[in-house]
Short mmCIF file of C-alpha atoms and ligand atoms in Angstrom, two decimals:
data_model
loop_
_atom_site.label_atom_id
_atom_site.label_comp_id
_atom_site.label_asym_id
_atom_site.label_seq_id
_atom_site.Cartn_x
_atom_site.Cartn_y
_atom_site.Cartn_z
CA UNK A 16 34.31 8.94 -4.37
CA UNK A 17 36.29 7.95 -7.46
CA UNK A 18 35.79 4.60 -9.14
CA UNK A 19 39.24 3.38 -8.16
CA UNK A 20 38.61 4.25 -4.54
CA UNK A 21 35.25 2.52 -4.67
CA UNK A 22 36.77 -0.59 -6.19
CA UNK A 23 39.36 -0.63 -3.50
CA UNK A 24 36.77 -0.34 -0.77
CA UNK A 25 34.42 -3.03 -2.02
CA UNK A 26 37.15 -5.11 -3.59
CA UNK A 27 35.40 -6.04 -6.82
CA UNK A 28 35.02 -4.56 -10.28
CA UNK A 29 31.93 -6.68 -10.87
CA UNK A 30 30.23 -5.02 -7.95
CA UNK A 31 31.00 -1.57 -9.28
CA UNK A 32 29.30 -2.51 -12.55
CA UNK A 33 26.29 -3.79 -10.64
CA UNK A 34 26.06 -0.50 -8.77
CA UNK A 35 25.83 1.39 -12.02
CA UNK A 36 22.98 -0.85 -13.21
CA UNK A 37 21.23 -0.42 -9.91
CA UNK A 38 20.92 3.34 -10.27
CA UNK A 39 19.63 2.99 -13.81
CA UNK A 40 17.06 0.34 -13.04
CA UNK A 41 15.70 2.15 -9.99
CA UNK A 42 15.22 5.22 -12.17
CA UNK A 43 13.47 3.17 -14.85
CA UNK A 44 11.18 1.53 -12.34
CA UNK A 45 10.11 4.93 -11.06
CA UNK A 46 8.73 5.84 -14.46
CA UNK A 47 6.61 2.78 -14.94
CA UNK A 48 4.37 1.08 -12.37
CA UNK A 49 2.74 -0.63 -15.32
CA UNK A 50 2.55 -4.04 -13.64
CA UNK A 51 -0.55 -4.77 -11.64
CA UNK A 52 0.22 -6.07 -8.15
CA UNK A 53 -0.10 -9.85 -7.95
CA UNK A 54 -1.97 -11.11 -4.91
CA UNK A 55 -0.84 -14.54 -3.65
CA UNK A 56 -3.82 -16.94 -3.53
CA UNK A 57 -5.34 -17.59 -0.11
CA UNK A 58 -4.90 -21.18 1.08
CA UNK A 59 -7.64 -22.41 3.40
CA UNK A 60 -7.25 -25.84 4.99
CA UNK A 61 -9.49 -28.74 4.06
CA UNK A 62 -11.42 -29.91 7.13
CA UNK A 63 -10.62 -33.41 8.42
CA UNK A 64 -11.20 -35.22 11.71
CA UNK A 65 -7.64 -34.42 12.77
CA UNK A 66 -7.63 -30.76 11.77
CA UNK A 67 -7.46 -28.55 8.71
CA UNK A 68 -5.14 -29.97 6.05
CA UNK A 69 -2.99 -27.57 4.00
CA UNK A 70 -1.16 -28.96 0.96
CA UNK A 71 2.11 -27.26 0.06
CA UNK A 72 4.34 -28.49 -2.76
CA UNK A 73 7.82 -27.09 -3.25
CA UNK A 74 8.46 -27.04 -6.99
CA UNK A 75 10.70 -25.53 -9.62
CA UNK A 76 9.55 -23.43 -12.57
CA UNK A 77 10.18 -20.18 -14.36
CA UNK A 78 8.77 -16.70 -13.76
CA UNK A 79 8.55 -13.68 -16.02
CA UNK A 80 9.56 -10.68 -13.93
CA UNK A 81 11.19 -8.71 -16.74
CA UNK A 82 9.23 -8.55 -20.04
CA UNK A 83 9.95 -11.54 -22.27
CA UNK A 84 12.64 -12.95 -19.97
CA UNK A 85 12.23 -16.27 -18.16
CA UNK A 86 13.82 -16.50 -14.72
CA UNK A 87 14.30 -19.95 -13.15
CA UNK A 88 12.56 -19.87 -9.77
CA UNK A 89 11.18 -22.10 -7.04
CA UNK A 90 8.01 -21.76 -5.01
CA UNK A 91 5.17 -23.43 -3.14
CA UNK A 92 2.23 -24.62 -5.29
CA UNK A 93 3.58 -22.38 -8.05
CA UNK A 94 6.80 -21.15 -9.58
CA UNK A 95 7.59 -18.27 -7.21
CA UNK A 96 6.68 -17.60 -3.54
CA UNK A 97 3.69 -19.46 -2.10
CA UNK A 98 0.02 -19.07 -1.22
CA UNK A 99 -1.03 -17.10 1.85
CA UNK A 100 -1.88 -19.70 4.47
CA UNK A 101 -4.95 -18.65 6.44
CA UNK A 102 -5.81 -19.95 9.88
CA UNK A 103 -7.61 -18.85 13.03
CA UNK A 104 -6.47 -18.90 16.64
CA UNK A 105 -7.51 -22.27 18.10
CA UNK A 106 -7.36 -24.11 14.77
CA UNK A 107 -5.62 -27.47 14.62
CA UNK A 108 -3.53 -27.52 11.43
CA UNK A 109 -1.85 -30.25 9.43
CA UNK A 110 0.66 -28.88 6.94
CA UNK A 111 1.50 -31.46 4.28
CA UNK A 112 4.72 -30.22 2.71
CA UNK A 113 5.92 -32.13 -0.34
CA UNK A 114 9.38 -31.53 -1.83
CA UNK A 115 9.44 -31.88 -5.62
CA UNK A 116 12.71 -29.96 -5.87
CA UNK A 117 15.97 -31.71 -6.74
CA UNK A 118 17.53 -30.47 -3.49
CA UNK A 119 16.71 -30.84 0.21
CA UNK A 120 14.96 -27.93 1.91
CA UNK A 121 13.22 -27.06 5.17
CA UNK A 122 10.16 -24.89 5.82
CA UNK A 123 10.16 -22.72 8.93
CA UNK A 124 6.91 -21.17 10.22
CA UNK A 125 8.29 -17.75 11.13
CA UNK A 126 6.48 -16.20 14.09
CA UNK A 127 4.44 -19.23 15.08
CA UNK A 128 4.40 -20.28 18.73
CA UNK A 129 4.67 -23.99 18.11
CA UNK A 130 6.75 -26.88 19.52
CA UNK A 131 10.27 -27.04 18.11
CA UNK A 132 9.73 -30.40 16.41
CA UNK A 133 7.27 -28.69 14.04
CA UNK A 134 9.23 -25.44 13.71
CA UNK A 135 10.99 -26.29 10.44
CA UNK A 136 14.51 -25.26 11.40
CA UNK A 137 17.72 -26.73 9.92
CA UNK A 138 17.09 -30.11 11.62
CA UNK A 139 13.84 -30.85 9.76
CA UNK A 140 15.28 -31.45 6.34
CA UNK A 141 12.79 -32.60 3.68
CA UNK A 142 14.66 -34.69 1.10
CA UNK A 143 13.69 -34.55 -2.59
CA UNK A 144 10.50 -36.57 -3.07
CA UNK A 145 9.73 -36.69 0.65
CA UNK A 146 6.73 -35.31 2.56
CA UNK A 147 6.93 -33.58 5.94
CA UNK A 148 3.70 -33.27 7.89
CA UNK A 149 3.88 -31.08 10.99
CA UNK A 150 0.65 -30.69 12.96
CA UNK A 151 -0.03 -28.05 15.60
CA UNK A 152 -2.67 -25.84 17.13
CA UNK A 153 -2.58 -22.09 16.55
CA UNK A 154 -2.14 -20.58 19.97
CA UNK A 155 -1.41 -16.88 19.51
CA UNK A 156 -2.73 -13.45 18.59
CA UNK A 157 -3.99 -12.51 15.15
CA UNK A 158 -0.91 -11.61 13.14
CA UNK A 159 0.93 -11.63 9.86
CA UNK A 160 3.45 -14.45 10.09
CA UNK A 161 5.29 -16.09 7.21
CA UNK A 162 7.06 -19.26 6.12
CA UNK A 163 10.34 -19.74 4.33
CA UNK A 164 13.28 -22.03 3.71
CA UNK A 165 15.65 -22.46 6.67
CA UNK A 166 18.10 -24.92 5.16
CA UNK A 167 21.49 -24.89 6.87
CA UNK A 168 23.88 -22.69 4.86
CA UNK A 169 21.39 -22.32 1.98
CA UNK A 170 18.60 -20.21 3.43
CA UNK A 171 19.66 -17.06 1.58
CA UNK A 172 19.81 -18.74 -1.79
CA UNK A 173 16.55 -20.73 -1.43
CA UNK A 174 14.55 -17.74 -0.16
CA UNK A 175 16.01 -15.62 -2.94
CA UNK A 176 14.87 -18.12 -5.58
CA UNK A 177 11.34 -18.04 -4.13
CA UNK A 178 10.80 -20.27 -1.09
CA UNK A 179 8.66 -17.93 1.02
CA UNK A 180 5.00 -17.16 1.67
CA UNK A 181 2.68 -15.47 4.14
CA UNK A 182 0.84 -17.06 7.08
CA UNK A 183 -2.18 -15.01 8.16
CA UNK A 184 -3.73 -15.66 11.56
CA UNK A 185 -7.12 -14.24 12.60
CA UNK A 186 -8.85 -14.17 15.95
CA UNK A 187 -12.09 -12.78 17.39
CA UNK A 188 -10.44 -9.82 19.12
CA UNK A 189 -8.80 -8.49 15.95
CA UNK A 190 -11.96 -9.17 13.95
CA UNK A 191 -13.99 -6.90 16.22
CA UNK A 192 -11.88 -3.71 16.00
CA UNK A 193 -13.12 -2.53 12.60
CA UNK A 194 -10.08 -3.05 10.39
CA UNK A 195 -10.57 -4.18 6.77
CA UNK A 196 -10.52 -7.97 6.43
CA UNK A 197 -11.43 -8.82 2.83
CA UNK A 198 -8.29 -10.46 1.50
CA UNK A 199 -7.16 -9.10 -1.87
CA UNK A 200 -9.85 -6.40 -1.82
CA UNK A 201 -9.17 -4.15 1.16
CA UNK A 202 -6.75 -6.41 3.08
CA UNK A 203 -3.65 -6.51 0.90
CA UNK A 204 -0.43 -8.45 1.45
CA UNK A 205 2.84 -6.84 0.32
CA UNK A 206 5.94 -9.06 0.24
CA UNK A 207 8.79 -6.66 -0.50
CA UNK A 208 11.97 -8.11 -1.97
CA UNK A 209 14.97 -6.87 -3.93
CA UNK A 210 16.67 -8.90 -6.63
CA UNK A 211 19.52 -8.70 -9.13
CA UNK A 212 19.23 -10.31 -12.55
CA UNK A 213 21.90 -11.70 -14.82
CA UNK A 214 21.72 -10.95 -18.54
CA UNK A 215 20.12 -14.35 -19.27
CA UNK A 216 17.35 -13.66 -16.75
CA UNK A 217 18.66 -15.81 -13.92
CA UNK A 218 18.77 -14.31 -10.44
CA UNK A 219 22.24 -13.14 -9.65
CA UNK A 220 23.35 -14.61 -6.33
CA UNK A 221 27.11 -14.70 -6.51
CA UNK A 222 27.81 -14.92 -2.79
CA UNK A 223 30.83 -12.71 -3.22
CA UNK A 224 32.52 -11.73 -0.03
CA UNK A 225 30.93 -8.32 -0.35
CA UNK A 226 27.45 -9.85 -0.54
CA UNK A 227 28.11 -12.12 2.41
CA UNK A 228 29.48 -9.39 4.59
CA UNK A 229 27.07 -6.58 3.74
CA UNK A 230 24.14 -8.84 2.88
CA UNK A 231 22.71 -9.31 -0.60
CA UNK A 232 21.21 -6.18 -2.14
CA UNK A 233 19.23 -6.20 -5.37
CA UNK A 234 18.55 -3.46 -7.89
CA UNK A 235 15.01 -4.46 -8.87
CA UNK A 236 12.12 -4.28 -6.41
CA UNK A 237 9.56 -7.09 -6.40
CA UNK A 238 6.29 -6.78 -4.49
CA UNK A 239 4.53 -10.17 -4.34
CA UNK A 240 6.74 -11.08 -7.30
CA UNK A 241 5.59 -8.07 -9.41
CA UNK A 242 8.26 -5.56 -10.50
CA UNK A 243 7.51 -2.15 -8.90
CA UNK A 244 3.76 -2.54 -9.48
CA UNK A 245 0.63 -0.51 -8.94
CA UNK A 246 -2.40 -1.48 -6.90
CA UNK A 247 -5.89 -0.14 -7.49
CA UNK A 248 -7.42 0.83 -4.16
CA UNK A 249 -11.08 -0.19 -4.17
CA UNK A 250 -12.24 0.98 -0.75
CA UNK A 251 -11.60 4.09 1.25
CA UNK A 252 -9.97 2.13 4.07
CA UNK A 253 -7.33 -0.37 2.99
CA UNK A 254 -5.11 -2.47 5.20
CA UNK A 255 -1.62 -3.21 3.93
CA UNK A 256 0.16 -6.18 5.47
CA UNK A 257 3.81 -5.60 4.78
CA UNK A 258 6.57 -8.21 5.03
CA UNK A 259 10.17 -7.27 4.43
CA UNK A 260 10.94 -10.54 2.66
CA UNK A 261 14.32 -9.35 1.42
CA UNK A 262 17.51 -11.17 2.29
CA UNK A 263 19.21 -8.18 3.86
CA UNK A 264 17.87 -4.82 2.68
CA UNK A 265 16.35 -2.48 5.27
CA UNK A 266 13.53 -0.27 4.00
CA UNK A 267 12.49 3.10 5.42
CA UNK A 268 8.99 3.17 3.99
CA UNK A 269 7.07 6.41 3.52
CA UNK A 270 4.51 8.08 1.25
CA UNK A 271 5.68 10.38 -1.52
CA UNK A 272 2.75 12.78 -0.95
CA UNK A 273 3.97 13.87 2.47
CA UNK A 274 1.20 12.16 4.41
CA UNK A 275 1.99 10.07 7.47
CA UNK A 276 1.74 6.31 7.56
CA UNK A 277 -0.80 4.90 9.99
CA UNK A 278 0.69 1.80 11.58
CA UNK A 279 -1.68 -0.66 13.24
CA UNK A 280 0.31 -3.87 13.62
CA UNK A 281 3.79 -5.33 14.15
CA UNK A 282 5.20 -8.85 13.65
CA UNK A 283 3.08 -10.88 16.05
CA UNK A 284 0.00 -8.81 16.85
CA UNK A 285 -1.85 -5.58 16.27
CA UNK A 286 -0.70 -2.55 18.26
CA UNK A 287 -2.79 -1.26 21.16
CA UNK A 288 -3.68 1.83 19.14
CA UNK A 289 -2.77 3.20 15.70
CA UNK A 290 0.51 5.11 15.46
CA UNK A 291 1.12 7.80 12.83
CA UNK A 292 4.63 8.54 11.67
CA UNK A 293 6.38 9.82 8.59
CA UNK A 294 8.44 6.71 7.99
CA UNK A 295 8.52 3.10 8.97
CA UNK A 296 11.86 1.33 9.17
CA UNK A 297 11.53 -2.38 8.49
CA UNK A 298 14.39 -4.89 8.66
CA UNK A 299 14.46 -8.29 6.94
CA UNK A 300 11.88 -10.64 8.47
CA UNK A 301 9.95 -7.83 10.18
CA UNK A 302 6.29 -7.15 9.40
CA UNK A 303 4.02 -4.16 9.83
CA UNK A 304 0.34 -3.52 9.16
CA UNK A 305 -0.63 -0.15 7.72
CA UNK A 306 -4.03 1.46 7.34
CA UNK A 307 -4.59 3.69 4.30
CA UNK A 308 -7.44 6.23 4.42
CA UNK A 309 -7.65 7.12 0.72
CA UNK A 310 -9.41 9.94 -1.06
CA UNK A 311 -11.18 9.23 -4.34
CA UNK A 312 -8.96 9.41 -7.44
CA UNK A 313 -5.90 9.92 -5.26
CA UNK A 314 -2.64 8.38 -6.35
CA UNK A 315 0.56 8.16 -4.35
CA UNK A 316 3.61 5.97 -4.00
CA UNK A 317 5.11 3.99 -1.21
CA UNK A 318 8.80 4.81 -1.33
CA UNK A 319 11.91 3.58 0.38
CA UNK A 320 13.96 6.47 1.74
CA UNK A 321 17.63 6.52 2.76
CA UNK A 322 18.30 4.67 5.97
CA UNK A 323 20.59 7.01 7.82
CA UNK A 324 20.79 5.51 11.25
CA UNK A 325 21.91 1.98 10.74
CA UNK A 326 25.65 2.08 10.20
CA UNK A 327 28.27 2.80 12.81
CA UNK A 328 31.34 4.87 11.89
CA UNK A 329 33.19 1.87 10.50
CA UNK A 330 30.20 0.68 8.49
CA UNK A 331 29.64 4.13 7.03
CA UNK A 332 33.27 4.37 6.01
CA UNK A 333 33.18 1.00 4.29
CA UNK A 334 29.92 1.55 2.48
CA UNK A 335 30.00 5.16 1.49
CA UNK A 336 29.30 5.62 -2.18
CA UNK A 337 27.97 2.11 -2.65
CA UNK A 338 24.35 0.98 -2.84
CA UNK A 339 24.74 -1.35 0.09
CA UNK A 340 24.19 1.32 2.69
CA UNK A 341 20.49 1.78 1.84
CA UNK A 342 21.23 5.40 0.93
CA UNK A 343 18.98 5.55 -2.15
CA UNK A 344 15.44 6.79 -2.56
CA UNK A 345 13.37 4.50 -4.77
CA UNK A 346 9.71 3.52 -5.24
CA UNK A 347 8.15 0.27 -4.03
CA UNK A 348 4.54 0.51 -5.19
CA UNK A 349 2.04 2.99 -6.60
CA UNK A 350 -1.40 3.10 -4.98
CA UNK A 351 -4.22 4.40 -7.20
CA UNK A 352 -7.56 5.03 -5.59
CA UNK A 353 -10.72 4.42 -7.60
CA UNK A 354 -13.54 6.90 -8.02
CA UNK A 355 -15.31 5.74 -4.88
CA UNK A 356 -17.44 7.90 -2.65
CA UNK A 357 -15.42 8.97 0.38
CA UNK A 358 -17.45 8.92 3.53
CA UNK A 359 -16.62 9.63 7.11
CA UNK A 360 -15.14 6.21 7.83
CA UNK A 361 -14.25 5.60 11.42
CA UNK A 362 -10.62 4.82 12.09
CA UNK A 363 -10.38 2.69 15.21
CA UNK A 364 -8.67 4.53 18.05
CA UNK A 365 -8.22 1.44 20.20
CA UNK A 366 -7.11 -1.91 18.82
CA UNK A 367 -6.17 -4.79 21.10
CA UNK A 368 -4.64 -5.59 24.45
CA UNK A 369 -1.02 -6.62 23.83
CA UNK A 370 0.34 -9.24 26.25
CA UNK A 371 3.20 -8.04 28.41
CA UNK A 372 5.67 -9.45 30.90
CA UNK A 373 7.00 -7.52 33.87
CA UNK A 374 10.81 -7.28 34.01
CA UNK A 375 10.57 -8.05 37.74
CA UNK A 376 9.22 -11.51 36.85
CA UNK A 377 12.25 -12.31 34.72
CA UNK A 378 14.47 -15.04 36.18
CA UNK A 379 17.47 -14.35 33.95
CA UNK A 380 18.97 -11.72 31.67
CA UNK A 381 20.81 -13.47 28.87
CA UNK A 382 23.39 -11.50 26.91
CA UNK A 383 23.78 -12.25 23.20
CA UNK A 384 26.58 -10.39 21.45
CA UNK A 385 26.53 -10.39 17.66
CA UNK A 386 29.98 -10.94 16.14
CA UNK A 387 31.53 -10.41 12.74
CA UNK A 388 34.96 -11.64 13.69
CA UNK A 389 36.52 -11.52 10.25
CA UNK A 390 35.46 -7.99 9.43
CA UNK A 391 38.13 -5.42 8.81
CA UNK A 392 41.13 -5.59 6.55
CA UNK A 393 41.81 -9.23 7.36
CA UNK A 394 38.80 -10.35 5.34
CA UNK A 395 40.06 -8.89 2.08
CA UNK A 396 41.97 -11.97 1.00
CA UNK A 397 39.25 -14.46 1.83
CA UNK A 398 36.88 -15.96 -0.69
CA UNK A 399 34.55 -17.64 1.77
CA UNK A 400 33.13 -16.12 4.93
CA UNK A 401 31.33 -19.25 6.11
CA UNK A 402 31.81 -19.60 9.85
CA UNK A 403 33.17 -16.09 10.18
CA UNK A 404 30.12 -14.67 11.91
CA UNK A 405 28.64 -15.71 15.18
CA UNK A 406 26.94 -14.91 18.45
CA UNK A 407 28.86 -14.79 21.75
CA UNK A 408 32.04 -15.74 19.92
CA UNK A 409 30.66 -18.92 18.35
CA UNK A 410 29.46 -19.72 14.88
CA UNK A 411 26.36 -21.88 14.42
CA UNK A 412 26.90 -25.62 14.82
CA UNK A 413 24.07 -28.15 14.52
CA UNK A 414 26.02 -30.34 16.94
CA UNK A 415 26.01 -27.79 19.76
CA UNK A 416 23.10 -26.60 21.91
CA UNK A 417 24.07 -23.13 23.04
CA UNK A 418 21.87 -23.00 26.14
CA UNK A 419 18.82 -24.38 27.91
CA UNK A 420 15.87 -22.24 28.96
CA UNK A 421 13.72 -23.62 31.79
CA UNK A 422 10.18 -24.25 30.51
CA UNK A 423 7.70 -21.69 31.77
CA UNK A 424 10.36 -19.12 32.67
CA UNK A 425 10.32 -15.45 31.76
CA UNK A 426 13.65 -14.15 30.50
CA UNK A 427 15.11 -10.88 29.26
CA UNK A 428 17.42 -11.26 26.27
CA UNK A 429 19.90 -8.44 25.90
CA UNK A 430 21.09 -8.28 22.31
CA UNK A 431 24.34 -6.36 21.87
CA UNK A 432 25.70 -5.32 18.50
CA UNK A 433 29.37 -4.42 18.48
CA UNK A 434 29.67 -4.78 14.68
CA UNK A 435 29.58 -1.94 12.13
CA UNK A 436 26.28 -3.14 10.60
CA UNK A 437 22.68 -3.40 11.79
CA UNK A 438 21.31 -6.91 12.38
CA UNK A 439 17.65 -8.01 12.46
CA UNK A 440 17.59 -10.47 15.39
CA UNK A 441 14.97 -13.26 15.32
CA UNK A 442 13.98 -15.81 17.96
CA UNK A 443 12.05 -18.98 17.06
CA UNK A 444 9.01 -20.37 18.85
CA UNK A 445 7.97 -17.26 20.79
CA UNK A 446 6.71 -13.70 20.47
CA UNK A 447 8.42 -11.06 22.60
CA UNK A 448 7.96 -7.46 23.70
CA UNK A 449 10.75 -4.98 23.08
CA UNK A 450 11.66 -3.60 26.53
CA UNK A 451 14.09 -0.88 25.52
CA UNK A 452 16.67 0.37 23.02
CA UNK A 453 19.86 1.67 24.63
CA UNK A 454 17.80 2.30 27.75
CA UNK A 455 15.17 4.34 25.90
CA UNK A 456 11.61 3.16 25.25
CA UNK A 457 11.08 1.07 22.07
CA UNK A 458 9.86 2.75 18.88
CA UNK A 459 6.06 3.32 18.78
CA UNK A 460 5.82 0.85 15.87
CA UNK A 461 7.35 -1.81 18.16
CA UNK A 462 4.51 -1.66 20.67
CA UNK A 463 2.96 -4.96 19.57
CA UNK A 464 4.29 -8.49 19.87
CA UNK A 465 7.41 -9.11 17.84
CA UNK A 466 9.73 -11.95 16.88
CA UNK A 467 12.35 -9.97 14.93
CA UNK A 468 13.99 -6.72 16.02
CA UNK A 469 16.59 -4.47 14.38
CA UNK A 470 19.67 -3.97 16.51
CA UNK A 471 21.78 -1.10 15.20
CA UNK A 472 25.53 -0.88 15.27
CA UNK A 473 26.71 -0.15 18.78
CA UNK A 474 23.23 -0.64 20.23
CA UNK A 475 21.77 -2.79 22.97
CA UNK A 476 18.16 -3.93 22.61
CA UNK A 477 16.40 -5.81 25.42
CA UNK A 478 13.40 -8.04 24.77
CA UNK A 479 11.28 -10.02 27.23
CA UNK A 480 9.15 -13.14 26.80
CA UNK A 481 7.92 -16.32 28.41
CA UNK A 482 9.19 -19.66 27.10
CA UNK A 483 6.27 -22.05 27.22
CA UNK A 484 6.87 -24.52 24.39
CA UNK A 485 9.04 -27.58 24.89
CA UNK A 486 12.08 -28.04 22.66
CA UNK A 487 14.33 -31.09 22.89
CA UNK A 488 17.93 -31.27 21.75
CA UNK A 489 16.83 -33.24 18.71
CA UNK A 490 14.76 -30.31 17.46
CA UNK A 491 16.09 -27.14 19.02
CA UNK A 492 14.84 -23.62 18.43
CA UNK A 493 17.07 -21.18 16.55
CA UNK A 494 17.98 -17.58 17.32
CA UNK A 495 19.78 -15.71 14.59
CA UNK A 496 20.40 -12.68 12.47
CA UNK A 497 17.71 -12.50 9.77
CA UNK A 498 20.14 -10.96 7.31
CA UNK A 499 20.15 -14.29 5.48
CA UNK A 500 23.76 -13.99 4.31
CA UNK A 501 24.83 -13.44 7.91
CA UNK A 502 22.68 -16.34 9.07
CA UNK A 503 24.25 -18.63 6.46
CA UNK A 504 27.70 -17.42 7.52
CA UNK A 505 27.02 -18.61 11.07
CA UNK A 506 25.34 -15.75 12.97
CA UNK A 507 22.93 -18.22 14.54
CA UNK A 508 22.63 -20.42 17.61
CA UNK A 509 20.21 -22.93 19.07
CA UNK A 510 18.48 -23.36 22.40
CA UNK A 511 16.20 -25.87 24.04
CA UNK A 512 13.33 -25.33 26.46
CA UNK A 513 13.28 -28.02 29.17
CU1 LIG B 603 23.39 -9.77 10.63
#
């Protein structure tokens, strides 16, 4: 495709320049891996009579991602991202969240089955200088959850600048299956993000129409805030806990040495048994746990491969020749095994029992159709796409409760995507099972509990769950696209459980 054609299609010369930089910087990253992977500190609660107290402070600072260049960032208890919160099933937690930023923000506990008034959605705004102190009991399976900004209309920008962290939950069942559990040693978190930088080092978040519509895509990969780093594997068996913490990029993760990935967990639980496959497709907000069985002195890379399945005919036509279609191959992380003695380690063949709900017990099938009303040629003249995306024909409004779910009921949610792009669909306050994709069984990697699911262009995905937590109109639960630019443009709704 010629430059002029490309400019016509994406409607911006600036974007064409960015695309050129993207190719160059991906190539440069592939040659380096000189940065050692940062591991976010583990945050254990301080015991008190009312529960374990976790102190989180949202603060501004600078981070050095690129050598010698200071990037203004925000984070929790530090300048970028936050500590990994650690709790156990049954724990009573008190999260003391202090906002030292000069702007209001919210903190959503993504994946936690907690009452809506503690959920941290757009209604629970923490003003500058204020403290928000939700308190709840952990009542769910061992899992890799996370927390991030959920400020109305500003989620994409605040997460991009650094307001995100991991939330690790343990329980006895997962502790007994023989997976590595030593955090930072053989149990390694990987928060994968993509970013663009301006010349002065600031993150580039222009919110052009192209970014809003396609979702923000960066040209530099950060893992835990380290630019395309390496990690030194210390033990033969290593567990990787992967979060796609990007605003909108989908990764198709695989190994560059041809070996399969062994997948042991999804968003909200372990799987019932390990699954081996060549690639793992992970949308924004989704998590997966991998098990690496390394040989001594072995070195290989986790790559992201072209994502070929996500765009419908219209999406492919619009994106062809641009970076926004996830059509590149680029490295995420290099894994270098030490000179340890490899022994016959036992890989667990059975993991946990994953909760399930029978479709026959469902009292209602709710249809949710994802809309991008302004897409097509009509959008070309617009500078602002706010309110142009929605679900069931309506854009998000804090003033409107979209529906009520009876407390204790089991429902099937049928998510339909008639748009040209894939959307990662997330529901607050619950964990669900994926029932089917276009009538076919879910992907093997989706066999655990989940709270976020990729719905491809033209696809219908059905999920099932039980709604046990109460949610009043004052503090509703959200359901939304986890492409943060789409969410901020209105592809979100709210429900109560009564
Ligand atoms: Cu979306």
